[in-house]
CSV table of C-alpha atoms and ligand atoms in Angstrom, one decimal:
chain,number,residue,atom,x,y,z
A,19,UNK,CA,0.0,0.0,0.0
A,20,UNK,CA,1.4,3.4,-0.9
A,21,UNK,CA,2.0,5.8,2.0
A,22,UNK,CA,-0.9,7.9,0.9
A,23,UNK,CA,-3.6,5.3,0.3
A,24,UNK,CA,-4.3,5.0,4.0
A,25,UNK,CA,-5.5,8.6,4.2
A,26,UNK,CA,-7.7,8.2,1.1
A,27,UNK,CA,-10.5,6.4,3.1
A,28,UNK,CA,-10.7,9.2,5.7
A,29,UNK,CA,-10.7,11.9,3.0
A,30,UNK,CA,-13.3,10.1,0.9
A,31,UNK,CA,-15.5,9.5,4.0
A,32,UNK,CA,-15.3,13.2,4.9
A,33,UNK,CA,-16.3,14.1,1.3
A,34,UNK,CA,-19.3,11.8,1.3
A,35,UNK,CA,-20.5,12.9,4.7
A,36,UNK,CA,-19.8,16.5,4.2
A,37,UNK,CA,-22.6,19.0,4.5
A,38,UNK,CA,-20.8,22.1,3.1
A,39,UNK,CA,-18.9,20.2,0.4
A,40,UNK,CA,-15.3,20.7,-0.7
A,41,UNK,CA,-13.6,23.5,-2.6
A,42,UNK,CA,-10.7,22.7,-4.9
A,43,UNK,CA,-7.7,24.9,-5.5
A,44,UNK,CA,-5.5,23.9,-8.4
A,45,UNK,CA,-2.2,25.1,-9.9
A,46,UNK,CA,0.2,24.2,-12.7
A,47,UNK,CA,1.1,20.8,-11.3
A,48,UNK,CA,-2.3,19.3,-12.2
A,49,UNK,CA,-1.7,20.0,-15.9
A,50,UNK,CA,1.9,18.8,-16.1
A,51,UNK,CA,0.8,15.3,-17.2
A,52,UNK,CA,-1.2,17.0,-20.0
A,53,UNK,CA,2.1,18.5,-21.3
A,54,UNK,CA,1.7,22.0,-19.9
A,55,UNK,CA,4.9,23.1,-18.2
A,56,UNK,CA,4.8,24.3,-14.6
A,57,UNK,CA,6.2,27.8,-13.7
A,58,UNK,CA,8.7,27.0,-10.9
A,59,UNK,CA,11.2,24.3,-10.5
A,60,UNK,CA,13.1,22.1,-13.0
A,61,UNK,CA,11.7,22.5,-16.5
A,62,UNK,CA,9.5,25.3,-15.2
A,63,UNK,CA,8.6,28.2,-17.6
A,64,UNK,CA,10.4,30.7,-15.4
A,65,UNK,CA,13.7,28.8,-15.9
A,66,UNK,CA,13.5,29.8,-19.6
A,67,UNK,CA,11.8,33.1,-19.3
A,68,UNK,CA,12.6,35.6,-16.6
A,69,UNK,CA,9.2,36.6,-15.3
A,70,UNK,CA,10.3,40.2,-14.7
A,71,UNK,CA,11.0,40.5,-18.5
A,72,UNK,CA,8.2,38.3,-19.8
A,73,UNK,CA,5.3,38.1,-17.3
A,74,UNK,CA,5.0,41.5,-15.8
A,75,UNK,CA,2.5,44.0,-17.1
A,76,UNK,CA,5.3,46.7,-17.3
A,77,UNK,CA,7.4,44.4,-19.5
A,78,UNK,CA,4.3,43.9,-21.7
A,79,UNK,CA,4.0,47.7,-22.2
A,80,UNK,CA,7.7,48.1,-22.7
A,81,UNK,CA,8.3,45.2,-25.1
A,82,UNK,CA,4.9,43.8,-26.2
A,83,UNK,CA,6.3,41.9,-29.1
A,84,UNK,CA,8.7,40.0,-26.9
A,85,UNK,CA,6.1,39.1,-24.3
A,86,UNK,CA,3.6,38.1,-27.1
A,87,UNK,CA,6.2,35.6,-28.4
A,88,UNK,CA,6.2,33.8,-25.0
A,89,UNK,CA,2.4,34.0,-24.7
A,90,UNK,CA,1.9,32.6,-28.2
A,91,UNK,CA,4.3,29.7,-27.3
A,92,UNK,CA,2.3,28.9,-24.2
A,93,UNK,CA,-0.9,29.1,-26.1
A,94,UNK,CA,0.4,26.6,-28.7
A,95,UNK,CA,1.2,24.1,-25.9
A,96,UNK,CA,-2.2,24.6,-24.3
A,97,UNK,CA,-4.0,24.1,-27.7
A,98,UNK,CA,-2.4,20.6,-27.9
A,99,UNK,CA,-3.1,19.7,-24.3
A,100,UNK,CA,-5.9,17.3,-23.3
A,101,UNK,CA,-7.3,16.7,-19.8
A,102,UNK,CA,-5.6,14.0,-17.8
A,103,UNK,CA,-7.1,11.6,-15.2
A,104,UNK,CA,-6.7,14.2,-12.4
A,105,UNK,CA,-8.9,16.7,-14.3
A,106,UNK,CA,-11.4,14.0,-15.1
A,107,UNK,CA,-11.6,12.8,-11.5
A,108,UNK,CA,-12.4,16.4,-10.3
A,109,UNK,CA,-15.2,16.6,-12.9
A,110,UNK,CA,-16.6,13.3,-11.6
A,111,UNK,CA,-16.5,14.5,-8.0
A,112,UNK,CA,-18.4,17.6,-9.0
A,113,UNK,CA,-20.9,15.4,-10.9
A,114,UNK,CA,-21.4,13.3,-7.8
A,115,UNK,CA,-22.3,16.4,-5.9
A,116,UNK,CA,-19.2,16.8,-3.6
A,117,UNK,CA,-17.7,20.0,-4.8
A,118,UNK,CA,-18.6,23.6,-4.4
A,119,UNK,CA,-16.3,24.8,-7.1
A,120,UNK,CA,-12.8,24.3,-8.7
A,121,UNK,CA,-10.8,27.5,-8.1
A,122,UNK,CA,-7.8,27.4,-10.5
A,123,UNK,CA,-4.7,29.5,-11.1
A,124,UNK,CA,-4.3,27.7,-14.5
A,125,UNK,CA,-5.2,29.5,-17.8
A,126,UNK,CA,-5.4,26.3,-19.9
A,127,UNK,CA,-9.1,25.6,-19.7
A,128,UNK,CA,-8.4,21.9,-19.0
A,129,UNK,CA,-10.9,21.6,-16.1
A,130,UNK,CA,-13.7,22.7,-18.4
A,131,UNK,CA,-12.4,20.4,-21.1
A,132,UNK,CA,-12.7,17.5,-18.6
A,133,UNK,CA,-16.3,18.4,-17.8
A,134,UNK,CA,-16.0,20.6,-14.7
A,135,UNK,CA,-18.8,23.1,-14.8
A,136,UNK,CA,-18.1,25.5,-12.0
A,137,UNK,CA,-14.6,26.6,-12.6
A,138,UNK,CA,-13.3,29.9,-11.1
A,139,UNK,CA,-10.4,31.2,-13.1
A,140,UNK,CA,-8.3,33.4,-10.8
A,141,UNK,CA,-5.7,34.2,-13.4
A,142,UNK,CA,-7.9,34.5,-16.5
A,143,UNK,CA,-7.7,32.3,-19.6
A,144,UNK,CA,-6.6,32.2,-23.2
A,145,UNK,CA,-10.2,32.2,-24.6
A,146,UNK,CA,-10.2,35.9,-25.2
A,147,UNK,CA,-7.9,38.8,-25.9
A,148,UNK,CA,-8.5,42.3,-24.4
A,149,UNK,CA,-7.6,45.7,-25.8
A,150,UNK,CA,-5.6,47.6,-23.2
A,151,UNK,CA,-6.8,50.9,-24.6
A,152,UNK,CA,-10.6,50.6,-25.2
A,153,UNK,CA,-11.4,47.4,-23.2
A,154,UNK,CA,-12.8,45.6,-26.2
A,155,UNK,CA,-12.7,41.8,-26.0
A,156,UNK,CA,-12.3,39.3,-28.8
A,157,UNK,CA,-12.3,35.5,-28.9
A,158,UNK,CA,-8.7,34.3,-29.3
A,159,UNK,CA,-9.7,32.6,-32.5
A,160,UNK,CA,-10.7,35.9,-34.1
A,161,UNK,CA,-7.1,37.1,-33.8
A,162,UNK,CA,-6.3,35.4,-37.1
A,163,UNK,CA,-8.9,37.7,-38.8
A,164,UNK,CA,-8.3,40.8,-36.8
A,165,UNK,CA,-4.5,40.9,-36.9
A,166,UNK,CA,-3.0,38.1,-39.0
A,167,UNK,CA,0.7,37.7,-38.4
A,168,UNK,CA,0.9,40.9,-36.5
A,169,UNK,CA,3.0,40.9,-33.3
A,170,UNK,CA,1.9,42.5,-31.1
A,171,UNK,CA,-1.6,42.3,-32.5
A,172,UNK,CA,-3.6,45.5,-32.2
A,173,UNK,CA,-7.3,46.3,-31.7
A,174,UNK,CA,-9.3,48.1,-34.4
A,175,UNK,CA,-8.9,51.2,-32.2
A,176,UNK,CA,-5.1,50.9,-32.5
A,177,UNK,CA,-4.6,49.8,-28.8
A,178,UNK,CA,-2.5,46.8,-27.7
A,179,UNK,CA,-4.2,43.5,-27.4
A,180,UNK,CA,-3.3,41.2,-24.6
A,181,UNK,CA,-4.5,37.6,-23.9
A,182,UNK,CA,-7.0,37.7,-21.0
A,183,UNK,CA,-4.5,36.2,-18.6
A,184,UNK,CA,-3.3,38.0,-15.4
A,185,UNK,CA,0.3,39.1,-15.6
A,186,UNK,CA,2.4,40.1,-12.5
A,187,UNK,CA,1.5,43.6,-11.5
A,188,UNK,CA,-2.1,43.3,-12.6
A,189,UNK,CA,-5.2,43.0,-10.5
A,190,UNK,CA,-7.0,39.7,-10.4
A,191,UNK,CA,-10.5,39.7,-12.0
A,192,UNK,CA,-12.9,40.9,-9.3
A,193,UNK,CA,-15.7,38.3,-9.5
A,194,UNK,CA,-13.5,35.2,-9.5
A,195,UNK,CA,-11.5,36.6,-6.6
A,196,UNK,CA,-14.7,37.2,-4.5
A,197,UNK,CA,-16.0,33.7,-5.5
A,198,UNK,CA,-12.7,32.1,-4.5
A,199,UNK,CA,-12.8,33.7,-1.0
A,200,UNK,CA,-16.5,32.8,-0.5
A,201,UNK,CA,-15.9,29.1,-1.6
A,202,UNK,CA,-12.8,28.9,0.7
A,203,UNK,CA,-14.7,30.3,3.7
A,204,UNK,CA,-17.7,28.0,3.2
A,205,UNK,CA,-16.3,24.6,2.5
A,206,UNK,CA,-15.7,21.6,4.9
A,207,UNK,CA,-12.6,20.6,3.0
A,208,UNK,CA,-10.1,22.5,0.8
A,209,UNK,CA,-8.3,20.2,-1.7
A,210,UNK,CA,-5.1,22.0,-2.7
A,211,UNK,CA,-3.7,20.3,-5.8
A,212,UNK,CA,-0.5,21.0,-7.7
A,213,UNK,CA,0.4,24.4,-6.6
A,214,UNK,CA,3.6,25.7,-4.9
A,215,UNK,CA,1.3,28.2,-3.1
A,216,UNK,CA,3.9,31.0,-3.5
A,217,UNK,CA,1.8,33.5,-5.5
A,218,UNK,CA,-0.7,35.7,-3.8
A,219,UNK,CA,-3.6,36.1,-3.4
A,220,UNK,CA,-4.2,32.4,-4.2
A,221,UNK,CA,-1.5,31.4,-1.7
A,222,UNK,CA,-3.7,32.8,1.1
A,223,UNK,CA,-6.7,30.6,0.3
A,224,UNK,CA,-5.6,27.6,2.5
A,225,UNK,CA,-5.3,29.9,5.5
A,226,UNK,CA,-8.7,31.5,4.7
A,227,UNK,CA,-10.3,28.1,4.6
A,228,UNK,CA,-8.6,26.8,7.7
A,229,UNK,CA,-9.5,29.9,9.7
A,230,UNK,CA,-13.1,29.2,8.7
A,231,UNK,CA,-12.9,25.7,10.0
A,232,UNK,CA,-12.1,23.6,6.9
A,233,UNK,CA,-9.7,20.7,6.8
A,234,UNK,CA,-6.9,21.1,4.3
A,235,UNK,CA,-5.9,18.3,2.0
A,236,UNK,CA,-2.8,18.8,-0.1
A,237,UNK,CA,-2.0,16.6,-3.1
A,238,UNK,CA,1.5,17.3,-4.4
A,239,UNK,CA,4.6,15.2,-4.8
A,240,UNK,CA,6.5,18.1,-3.2
A,241,UNK,CA,4.1,19.5,-0.6
A,242,UNK,CA,4.2,23.1,0.2
A,243,UNK,CA,1.7,23.4,3.1
A,244,UNK,CA,1.2,22.3,6.6
A,245,UNK,CA,-2.0,20.5,5.8
A,246,UNK,CA,-4.3,18.2,7.8
A,247,UNK,CA,-3.7,15.5,5.2
A,248,UNK,CA,-0.7,15.5,2.9
A,249,UNK,CA,-0.8,13.1,-0.1
A,250,UNK,CA,2.7,13.4,-1.4
A,251,UNK,CA,2.1,11.9,-4.9
A,252,UNK,CA,1.1,13.0,-8.4
A,253,UNK,CA,-2.5,14.2,-8.7
A,254,UNK,CA,-3.1,12.0,-11.7
A,255,UNK,CA,-2.5,8.9,-9.5
A,256,UNK,CA,-4.2,10.1,-6.3
A,257,UNK,CA,-7.4,11.7,-7.6
A,258,UNK,CA,-8.8,8.8,-9.7
A,259,UNK,CA,-8.2,6.5,-6.7
A,260,UNK,CA,-10.0,9.0,-4.5
A,261,UNK,CA,-13.0,8.9,-6.8
A,262,UNK,CA,-13.0,5.1,-6.7
A,263,UNK,CA,-13.0,5.1,-2.9
A,264,UNK,CA,-15.7,7.7,-2.8
A,265,UNK,CA,-17.8,5.6,-5.2
A,266,UNK,CA,-17.2,2.5,-3.0
A,267,UNK,CA,-18.3,4.3,0.1
A,268,UNK,CA,-21.4,5.7,-1.7
A,269,UNK,CA,-22.2,2.2,-2.9
A,270,UNK,CA,-21.9,0.7,0.5
A,271,UNK,CA,-24.1,3.4,2.2
A,272,UNK,CA,-26.8,3.1,-0.5
A,273,UNK,CA,-26.9,-0.7,-0.1
B,310,LIG,N1,0.6,16.4,-9.4
B,310,LIG,C1,0.5,17.4,-8.5
B,310,LIG,N2,1.3,18.4,-8.2
B,310,LIG,C2,2.4,18.4,-9.0
B,310,LIG,C3,2.7,17.4,-10.0
B,310,LIG,C4,1.7,16.4,-10.2
B,310,LIG,N3,1.9,15.4,-11.1
B,310,LIG,N4,3.9,17.7,-10.6
B,310,LIG,C5,4.3,18.8,-10.0
B,310,LIG,N5,3.5,19.2,-9.0
B,310,LIG,C6,3.6,20.4,-8.2
B,310,LIG,C7,5.0,20.9,-7.9
B,310,LIG,O1,5.5,20.2,-6.8
B,310,LIG,C8,4.7,22.4,-7.5
B,310,LIG,O2,4.5,22.5,-6.1
B,310,LIG,O3,2.9,21.5,-8.8
B,310,LIG,C9,3.4,22.7,-8.3
B,310,LIG,C10,3.6,23.7,-9.4
B,310,LIG,O4,4.0,24.9,-8.8
B,310,LIG,P1,4.2,26.3,-9.7
B,310,LIG,O5,5.0,26.0,-11.0
B,310,LIG,O6,4.7,27.3,-8.8
B,310,LIG,O7,2.7,26.6,-10.2
B,310,LIG,P2,1.5,27.4,-9.5
B,310,LIG,O8,1.6,27.2,-8.0
B,310,LIG,O9,0.3,27.1,-10.2
B,310,LIG,O10,2.0,28.9,-9.8
B,310,LIG,C11,1.1,29.9,-9.4
B,310,LIG,O11,2.5,31.6,-10.5
B,310,LIG,O12,3.8,32.5,-12.2
B,310,LIG,C12,2.5,32.4,-11.6
B,310,LIG,O13,0.5,32.9,-12.8
B,310,LIG,C13,1.4,31.9,-12.6
B,310,LIG,O14,-0.6,30.7,-12.0
B,310,LIG,C14,0.8,30.7,-11.8
B,310,LIG,C15,1.1,31.1,-10.4
């Protein structure tokens, strides 16, 4: 038995018995098996691109073409990526009625592609581009028509377009931020999956949930938190197994 399987039964039982349900917080780690690189650590995106030069809004204003190059590269990776068993397991837990919401720092849309319906995107997404001058929004796919081969692409008003992802130095979108706080404060369990929990404000959500009485479960081969349950293993191994145990417990209690 792996060192983490013993905890699964307790976590699954808590989920099935829970009144207030669980909230999930995800980060780049959950999408690594889908081929999307993480940000920190070995092979992380910030090893290749200095975030101060490529991921800060000031850098975007100073050198938009350079930042667009990195953003397009990431978009190409995301376009090829498919949900992995960890994303699918979370969609199943939602379907079974055990989740309040999936709060994600990821911009890859893989939770939705896996079938999760209530996804709170704290750092935006690649679905749209936004004009920094007039605020117009366009679907990413219309970029080809709007500004073919133009780097940086521009709006019809002449303003700079930026993918609707949050760069360092930018505010997080208001509604997702409020939702994230509400869902952390009102859950029984916060499942923290695949995040180094280094970037605020998402990094504060475990403390917010704990102060409101939730138990914290961390799933990460290199855990970052002092959680109530730590499952130090890849999410794509742990989460499908968690769903199996949840379904076993449901089956037993229904019988
Ligand atoms: N399953 C679960 N976790 C994993 C796996 C896996 N298979 N593989 C790696 N991890 C963990 C790593 O141990 C690490 O703790 O995923 C985490 C990834 O951390 P980061 O790269 O720092 O990603 P994240 O926490 O999402 O970064 C937050 O920082 O630069 C910004 O905006 C960017 O949204 C991003 C934010």
